[in-house]
Amino acid sequence: MVAWKEGARPDPKPCRPQDRSRFEITQRDGRARLGRLHTDHGVLETPALLPVVNPNIRTIEPREMWDRYGIGALITNSYIIWKHEDLKEQAQANGVHELLNFPGVIMTDSGTFQSYIYGDVEVGIDEIVSFQRSIGVDIATMLDVFSRPDMTMDEVEHAVRETEKRAAQSVVATADTMLNGPIQGGVFRELRTLSAQLMGPHGFSVHPIGGIVPVMEQQRYKEYAKIMLSTIPYLPPERPVHMFGCGHPMLFPMSIALGADLFDSAAYAIFARDGRLLTPWGTERIDELVDWPMLMPCVATVSPEDVRKMETLAREQLLAKFNLEVTLSELARCKQAVREGKIWQLAEQRSHLHPALREAFLWLSTPPKLGPDISNELLFTEREAAMDTDKDRGMWEDAWDWLVWSQHTPRTGGVMWGGDDTFVRPHIQQARRLLHTRWVAPPQTRSVLVFHGIKGPFRSRLNDRFIWLQHHCPDVQVLMLTPIGLVPISLEDSNPFAHLDAPSWVLNHRPEGPWFERELARLGLGDLPYATVNAQGDGVRLRMETALASLKHKGESEVMNDLEKDMASKADNELNMRQAQDKMIVMLNVDATVAASSTHGMSFLINRQGRVRNVMDAQGDHILSPRLYDGGISLTNAGASLIAKARSSPLPTRMEGCEWRGTAGFGPAAVIVEGDAEPFVRKGRNVFHGFISACDGWLAPGEACLIYNQAGELLGHGISQCTSDEMAGFQKGVAVKTRGGFPSEEEV
Ligand code: GUN
């Protein structure tokens, strides 16, 4: 193994005093987040694994964890230190960092877990937090009351309420030390939510979800997912969430996708003791191995056989390193997936590796309200079975909304088809939801023509047909059938609908049956006559004409000739106009009448490929630019002020909670900034958390928003980096990436 040298990695720098205990998000993918937690022993990058270090038995030296493995934080047990006189003396004299020889962040637990294992502990509530403070820990833990999955509802409620009763005094006793406020609640949805709601108002820095160790040990991963979903949406979003005792890499992708930021693990050491290896798909025993399940750096030059022959202690240490390396590598994989917007896809892939995980994932990824109604018939055999035992599925609607509402859409990059699961990925559900709640067909629509059988982008393949239809049949609404739903032709190039990377047979979903009819109804077209056209191969025009004839456009065929150049160019322009209008409606949440008036007299700058590069209003001002890579649109300053003028509802005066329902047509959300931020926004600089006084409730990450001062003047526009509830809570990090600012009158 490569030698390691103490001091190979410099010691951390303390954070700025004013940032202490603040958490900021640097990247996100739905509810998954990459963050930075500011402490006196460095800024901890999250998601992070905190290895459990027993001060009496150090299987891997903490210093090695820092220097060799780049571990930024560990967790140890203050109760063990408090109980052992020699450790206690050393810790009180020199601090816990010196005791453990670890320069990074040290979190301590309180003894609650010992009470779960061994019965009561004899330490007092204030005493244990004051002790943690006295030994200089970065993040202490209050003495919570452990709730086991086998407890009755009354017993668990007692644990929840007793934990909360101790919260205020624990916060006072820890003074300025950061404090963990554990959430209990056993396997009761209501009690988990209650615990989150009771603990949130206290001055904690981190919220661990407690009482989950037995749930994980019994591999009740569906319960684990339910615990997460009944807790995290109800916690202050600006505080990191820690999964207490969760260190098995198998659970990382799903946990991170649901908003977990911190993990701790004794598993790497405990499993090593009896020859077990952690992997992302479960646990393996070294006794049976010829080759390593994953070739990690620490075993690159030795075989399992060599390791079996080693002395007990050396073998245990090497296997602990193997386990730690696997765990860290899965964590790195998850972080990269968040950066790429693929954490849900990773959780989906990993769910196939273990039946209990698969069951959890199926439960998790089935939208509660609509149930089997949401998708095509193929999808529901497996999912229905997973739902069978869950009669209260409808109760999870808010949690599902919380998950979907945070998804960024449209996104960059192809959508990898992964079987039926693809359809229920939250970002795909969000794209569908925006389409179904915001889009409206033009009033003149009399019938519907659906093209199917080919991949997007559709206009480049069928442009002549669409132009011809626009000219001859402007009252026919053209739709494209994609495996993830029906989309109007005006959104034909938008992600995810146009960007599905799937085998060709997936595209051959037949445009008929109950799902197809429901899809038409979701677009408000359920009562109109429709016809379908297979767009594969030759003869599309003939099939299209036959379909139109069935829609009673009969007899018109004599006059439906090929188009003259100027007619074609006029129809092409009308298609561009519809596209700009519909994208304003769906992607900027603009009302259909506002979109129609803004696009009246519009003109286009066309690129060499014949696609629209810039959209100009009637005065010739550049208002929008379509984005080729995701089918989205970008606002310019002129576009932002045009849309701002159309706002009829009053600007928000306080932080509104999530209100995405019923806000279709209300326009891009408004963000009101404080006076200090105004000059920066006017210069086009980003808006930071801590400088915002109000925002609309429907603000969502990745969506355009308009930035105002408190007097209601438009200062700029940008892309929101968070939801409205996060806007209210965070004190650090970028809230809006500003795309354009309006200089003040003096500056102009
Ligand atoms: N370690 C694992 N689970 C728990 C818990 O519920 N509370 C505390 N304090 N520590 C834990």
Tab-separated table of C-alpha atoms in Angstrom, residues 52 82 91 128 157 406 459 462 478 503 510 557 633:
chain	number	residue	atom	x	y	z
A	52	VAL	CA	-17.316	6.801	13.584
A	82	TRP	CA	-17.148	11.410	29.575
A	91	ALA	CA	-10.128	15.956	26.337
A	128	ILE	CA	-23.681	16.101	28.348
A	157	GLU	CA	-45.022	10.068	20.757
A	406	SER	CA	-37.725	21.319	-6.757
A	459	ARG	CA	-39.386	19.714	-36.536
A	462	LEU	CA	-41.005	16.888	-40.393
A	478	VAL	CA	-50.410	19.090	-34.065
A	503	PRO	CA	-34.323	1.804	-28.433
A	510	ARG	CA	-49.363	2.898	-30.060
A	557	SER	CA	-57.289	17.987	-50.756
A	633	ILE	CA	-35.766	30.132	-23.756
